Short mmCIF file of C-alpha atoms and ligand atoms in Angstrom, two decimals:
data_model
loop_
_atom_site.label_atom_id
_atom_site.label_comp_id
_atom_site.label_asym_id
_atom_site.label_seq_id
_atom_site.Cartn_x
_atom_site.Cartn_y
_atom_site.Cartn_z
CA UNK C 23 108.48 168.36 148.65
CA UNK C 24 104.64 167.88 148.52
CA UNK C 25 101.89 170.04 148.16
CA UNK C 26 98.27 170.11 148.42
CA UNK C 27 96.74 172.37 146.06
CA UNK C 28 93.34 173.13 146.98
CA UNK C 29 90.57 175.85 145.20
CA UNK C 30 87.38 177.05 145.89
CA UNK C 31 86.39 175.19 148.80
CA UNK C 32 83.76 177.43 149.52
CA UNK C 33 83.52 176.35 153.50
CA UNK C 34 82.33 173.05 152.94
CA UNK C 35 83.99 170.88 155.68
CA UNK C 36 82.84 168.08 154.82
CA UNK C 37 84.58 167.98 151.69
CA UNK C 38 87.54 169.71 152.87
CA UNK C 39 87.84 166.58 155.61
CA UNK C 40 87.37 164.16 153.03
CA UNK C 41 90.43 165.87 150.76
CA UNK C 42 92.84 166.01 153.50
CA UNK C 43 92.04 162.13 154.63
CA UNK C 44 92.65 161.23 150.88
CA UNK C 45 95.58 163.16 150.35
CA UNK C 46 97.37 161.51 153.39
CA UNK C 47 96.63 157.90 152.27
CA UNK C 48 98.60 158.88 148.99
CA UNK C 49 101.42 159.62 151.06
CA UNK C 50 100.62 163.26 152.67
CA UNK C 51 102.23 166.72 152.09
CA UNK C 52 104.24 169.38 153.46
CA UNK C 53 102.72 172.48 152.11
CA UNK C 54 98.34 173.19 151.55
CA UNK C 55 98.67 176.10 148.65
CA UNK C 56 95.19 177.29 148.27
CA UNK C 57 93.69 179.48 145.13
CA UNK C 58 91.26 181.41 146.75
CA UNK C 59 87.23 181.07 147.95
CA UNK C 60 88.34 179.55 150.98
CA UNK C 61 84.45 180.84 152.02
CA UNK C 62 81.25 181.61 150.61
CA UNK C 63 78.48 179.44 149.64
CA UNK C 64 78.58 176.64 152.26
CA UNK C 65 78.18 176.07 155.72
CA UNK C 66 81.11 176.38 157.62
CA UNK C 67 83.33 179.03 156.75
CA UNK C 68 85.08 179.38 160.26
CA UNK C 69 85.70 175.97 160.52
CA UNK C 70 87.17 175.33 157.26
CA UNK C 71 89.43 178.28 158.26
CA UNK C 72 90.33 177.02 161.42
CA UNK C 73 91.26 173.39 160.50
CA UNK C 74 93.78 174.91 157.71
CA UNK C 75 95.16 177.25 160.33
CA UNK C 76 96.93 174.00 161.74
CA UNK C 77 98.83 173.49 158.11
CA UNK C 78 101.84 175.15 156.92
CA UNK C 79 99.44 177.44 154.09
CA UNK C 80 100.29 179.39 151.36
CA UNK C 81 97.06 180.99 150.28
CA UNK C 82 95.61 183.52 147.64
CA UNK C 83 92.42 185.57 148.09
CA UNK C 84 88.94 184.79 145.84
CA UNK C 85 86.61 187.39 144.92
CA UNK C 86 83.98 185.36 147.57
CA UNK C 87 86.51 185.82 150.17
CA UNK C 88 86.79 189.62 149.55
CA UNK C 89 83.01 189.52 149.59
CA UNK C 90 82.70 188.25 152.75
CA UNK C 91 85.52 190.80 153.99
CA UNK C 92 82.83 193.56 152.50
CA UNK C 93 85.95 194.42 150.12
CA UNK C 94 84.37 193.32 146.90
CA UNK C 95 80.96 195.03 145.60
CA UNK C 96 78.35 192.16 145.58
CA UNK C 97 76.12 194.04 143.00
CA UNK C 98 76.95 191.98 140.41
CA UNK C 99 76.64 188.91 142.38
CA UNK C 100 73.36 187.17 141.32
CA UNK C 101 70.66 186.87 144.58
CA UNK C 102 71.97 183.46 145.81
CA UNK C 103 75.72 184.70 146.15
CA UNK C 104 74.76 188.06 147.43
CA UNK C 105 72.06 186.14 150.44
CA UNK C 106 75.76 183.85 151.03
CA UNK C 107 78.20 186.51 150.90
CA UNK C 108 76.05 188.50 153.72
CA UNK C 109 75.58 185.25 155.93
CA UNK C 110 79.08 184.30 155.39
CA UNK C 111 80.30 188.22 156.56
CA UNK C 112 78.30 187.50 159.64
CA UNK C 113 79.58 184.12 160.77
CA UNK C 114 83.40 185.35 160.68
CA UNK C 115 85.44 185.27 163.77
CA UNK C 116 88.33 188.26 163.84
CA UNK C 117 90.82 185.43 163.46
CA UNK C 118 89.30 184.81 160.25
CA UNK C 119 89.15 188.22 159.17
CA UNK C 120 92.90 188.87 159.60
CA UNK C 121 93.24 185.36 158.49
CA UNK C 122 91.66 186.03 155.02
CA UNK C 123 92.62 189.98 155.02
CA UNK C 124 96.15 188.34 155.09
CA UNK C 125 95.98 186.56 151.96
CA UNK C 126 97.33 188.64 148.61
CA UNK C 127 95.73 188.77 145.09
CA UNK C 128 99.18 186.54 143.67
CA UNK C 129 101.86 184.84 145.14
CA UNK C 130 104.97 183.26 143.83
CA UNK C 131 105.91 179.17 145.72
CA UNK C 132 108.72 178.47 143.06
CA UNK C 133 108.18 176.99 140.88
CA UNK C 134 104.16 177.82 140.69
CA UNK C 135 102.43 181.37 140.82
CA UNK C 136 99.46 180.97 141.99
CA UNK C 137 96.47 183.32 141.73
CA UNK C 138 92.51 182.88 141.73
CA UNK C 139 91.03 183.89 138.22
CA UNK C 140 93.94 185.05 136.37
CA UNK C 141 96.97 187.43 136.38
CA UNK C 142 95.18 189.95 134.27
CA UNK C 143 92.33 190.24 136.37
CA UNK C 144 93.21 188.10 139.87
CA UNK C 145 89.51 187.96 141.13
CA UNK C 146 87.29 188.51 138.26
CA UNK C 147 88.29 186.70 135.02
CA UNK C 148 87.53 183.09 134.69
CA UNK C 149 91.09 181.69 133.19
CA UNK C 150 89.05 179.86 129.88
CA UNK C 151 89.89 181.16 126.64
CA UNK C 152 93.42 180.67 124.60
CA UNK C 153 93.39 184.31 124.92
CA UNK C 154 93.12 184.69 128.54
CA UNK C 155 96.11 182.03 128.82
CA UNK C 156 97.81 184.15 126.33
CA UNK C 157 98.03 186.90 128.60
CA UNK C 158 98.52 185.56 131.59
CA UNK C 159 101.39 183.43 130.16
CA UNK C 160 102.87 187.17 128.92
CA UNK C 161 102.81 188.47 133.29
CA UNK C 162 103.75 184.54 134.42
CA UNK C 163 107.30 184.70 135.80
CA UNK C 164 107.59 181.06 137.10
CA UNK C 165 107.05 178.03 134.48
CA UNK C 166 103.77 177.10 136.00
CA UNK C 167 100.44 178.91 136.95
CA UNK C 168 97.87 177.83 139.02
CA UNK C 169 94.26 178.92 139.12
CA UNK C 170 90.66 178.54 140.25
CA UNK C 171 87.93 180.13 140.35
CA UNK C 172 85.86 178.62 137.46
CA UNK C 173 85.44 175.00 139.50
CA UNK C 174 86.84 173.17 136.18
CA UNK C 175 89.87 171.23 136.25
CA UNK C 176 92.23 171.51 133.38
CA UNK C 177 95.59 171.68 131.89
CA UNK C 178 96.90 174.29 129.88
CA UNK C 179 100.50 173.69 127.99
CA UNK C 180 102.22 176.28 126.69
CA UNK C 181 103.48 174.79 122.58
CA UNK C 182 104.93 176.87 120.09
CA UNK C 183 101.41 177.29 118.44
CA UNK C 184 100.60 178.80 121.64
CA UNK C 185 98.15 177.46 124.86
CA UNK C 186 96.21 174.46 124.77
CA UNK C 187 94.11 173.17 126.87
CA UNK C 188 93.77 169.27 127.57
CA UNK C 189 92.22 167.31 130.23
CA UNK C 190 93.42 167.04 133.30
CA UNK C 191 92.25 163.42 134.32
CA UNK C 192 92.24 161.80 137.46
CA UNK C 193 94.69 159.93 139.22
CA UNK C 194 96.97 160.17 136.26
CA UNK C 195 100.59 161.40 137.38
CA UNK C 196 101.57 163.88 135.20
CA UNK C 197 105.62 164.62 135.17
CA UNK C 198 106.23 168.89 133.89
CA UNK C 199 108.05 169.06 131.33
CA UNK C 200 110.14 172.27 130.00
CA UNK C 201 107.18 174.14 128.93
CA UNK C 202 104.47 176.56 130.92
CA UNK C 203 101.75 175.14 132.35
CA UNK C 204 98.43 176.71 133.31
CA UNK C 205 96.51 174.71 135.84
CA UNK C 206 93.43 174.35 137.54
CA UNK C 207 92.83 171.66 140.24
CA UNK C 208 89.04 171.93 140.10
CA UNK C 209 87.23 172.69 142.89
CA UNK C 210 86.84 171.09 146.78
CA UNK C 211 83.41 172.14 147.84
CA UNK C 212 81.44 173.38 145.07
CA UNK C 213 82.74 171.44 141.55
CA UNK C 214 80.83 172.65 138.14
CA UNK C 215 82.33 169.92 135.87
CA UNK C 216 79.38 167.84 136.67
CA UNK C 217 80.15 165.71 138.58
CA UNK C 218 79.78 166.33 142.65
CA UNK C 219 83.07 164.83 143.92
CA UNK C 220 85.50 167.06 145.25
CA UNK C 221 88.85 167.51 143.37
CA UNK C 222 92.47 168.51 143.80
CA UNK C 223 95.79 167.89 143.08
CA UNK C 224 99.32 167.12 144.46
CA UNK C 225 102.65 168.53 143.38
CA UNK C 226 105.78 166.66 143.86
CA UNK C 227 108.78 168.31 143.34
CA UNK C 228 110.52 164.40 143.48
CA UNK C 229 111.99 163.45 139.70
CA UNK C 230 109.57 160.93 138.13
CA UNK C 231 111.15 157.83 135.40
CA UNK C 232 114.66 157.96 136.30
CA UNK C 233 118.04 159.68 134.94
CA UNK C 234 116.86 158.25 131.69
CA UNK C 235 113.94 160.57 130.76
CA UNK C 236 115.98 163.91 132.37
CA UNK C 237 112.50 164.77 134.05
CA UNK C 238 113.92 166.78 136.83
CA UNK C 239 110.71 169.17 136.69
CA UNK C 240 108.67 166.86 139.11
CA UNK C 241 104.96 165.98 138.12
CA UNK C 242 101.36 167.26 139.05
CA UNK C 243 98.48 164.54 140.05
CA UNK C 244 94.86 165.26 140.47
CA UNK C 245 92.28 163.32 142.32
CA UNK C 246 88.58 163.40 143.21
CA UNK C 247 86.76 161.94 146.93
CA UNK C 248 83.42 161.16 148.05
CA UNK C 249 81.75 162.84 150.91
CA UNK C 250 78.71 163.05 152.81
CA UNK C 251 76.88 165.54 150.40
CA UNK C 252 73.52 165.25 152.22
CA UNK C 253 75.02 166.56 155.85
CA UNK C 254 76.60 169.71 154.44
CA UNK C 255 73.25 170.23 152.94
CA UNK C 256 71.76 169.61 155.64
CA UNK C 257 73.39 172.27 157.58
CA UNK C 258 72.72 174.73 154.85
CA UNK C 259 69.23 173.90 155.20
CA UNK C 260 69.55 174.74 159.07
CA UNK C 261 71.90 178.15 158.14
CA UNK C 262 69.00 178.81 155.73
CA UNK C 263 71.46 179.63 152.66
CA UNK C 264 69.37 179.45 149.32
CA UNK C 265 67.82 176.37 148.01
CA UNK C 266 69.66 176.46 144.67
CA UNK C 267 73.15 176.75 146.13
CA UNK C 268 72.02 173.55 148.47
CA UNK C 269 70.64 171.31 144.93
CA UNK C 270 73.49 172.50 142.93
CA UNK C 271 75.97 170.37 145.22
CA UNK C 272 74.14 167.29 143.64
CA UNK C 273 74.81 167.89 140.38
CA UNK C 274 78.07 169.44 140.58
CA UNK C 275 76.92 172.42 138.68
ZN1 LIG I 305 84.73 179.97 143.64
#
């Protein structure tokens, strides 16, 4: 079995196109499990919604998304986010409001958990510190966690010192071993790490090395695409989301 794990697109097509093409040149999936901010930010939040509605999805909610569902108070979002999360509320079909009202804070797809920020605080706290993997490690009840919501891809291996993070680099195959795991794909439409590729990951549940290793755990894999940056910014420009949310995508900030 493969999956496609997917965070924070934050309805940017074009970058959500580009992921799926490269996923199915390295030999495709069965499953899309997404970690939340399916919307928010960019340009096309419907259509990112209805091209996943044609996969087999198992999906968590983001704070963004609850913001655009006018569940989440946006006072605390900064002016950019709160001028998005209004737009975005606006351009939502009701197929995409049950869609995302559908989607619950955690969900279990054995042997992950998957949740946006962390199970302490699913939409608010950005999964960063030893600490925070501390506790979330304390409510995981599968070997492996997966989160979002802070756009930076990482690993985070349980040892008997307790979490530590390490780089999760890309297209390095990864097999699980028999300790927890914390991780975080990076993000599809909007990455922070500084660099403006789009990134994901894979999981195969297929042994890696042979009987000889005893890997039966299957590995993780993470990858990054190019994409047409300039046309979704372009139709940002024409939505008239906020300047700063439109440069950012350059930077990948
Ligand atoms: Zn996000």
């Amino acid at each position: 079995m493969r999956a496609l794990i997917l965070s924070d697109v934050h309805a940017n097509l074009a970058a959500l196109e580009a992921v799926l093409a490269d996923a199915d040149r390295r030999g495709g999936f069965d499953v899309i499990w997404c970690l939340g901010d399916l919307v928010d930010y960019g340009p096309e939040p419907g259509p990112c919604l209805e091209l996943l509605r044609r996969f087999p999805l198992v999906a968590v909610a983001g704070n963004h998304d609850h913001a655009a569902l006018n569940q989440l108070d946006i006072a605390d979002f900064n002016p950019d986010a709160a001028t998005s999360a209004i737009w975005t509320a606006r351009q939502l079909s009701p197929e995409d409001v049950a869609m995302l009202s559908g989607f619950p804070l955690v969900v279990v797809a054995a042997p992950f958990t998957l949740v946006h920020g962390s199970l302490r605080a699913p939409l608010r706290e950005y999964l960063l510190s030893p600490e925070a993997a501390v506790n979330t490690l304390a409510r995981l009840t599968t070997p492996y966690c997966l989160v979002g919501h802070s756009h930076l891809p990482f690993l985070c291996l349980e040892n008997r010192n307790g979490p530590e993070f390490a780089l999760f680099a890309e297209d390095e195959i990864y097999p699980l071993d028999g300790r927890r795991w914390i991780i975080n794909p990076g993000s599809v439409g909007q990455p922070r790490d500084h660099d403006p590729r789009p990134s994901y990951a894979i999981y195969s549940s297929e042994p890696t090395g042979g009987a000889s290793n005893g890997n039966g755990n299957g590995t993780v894999e993470r990858h990054r695409v190019e994409y047409d940056i300039a046309d979704t910014q372009e139709k940002m420009r024409r939505a008239g989301l906020p300047q700063g949310l439109i440069d950012r995508l350059d930077y990948g900030v």
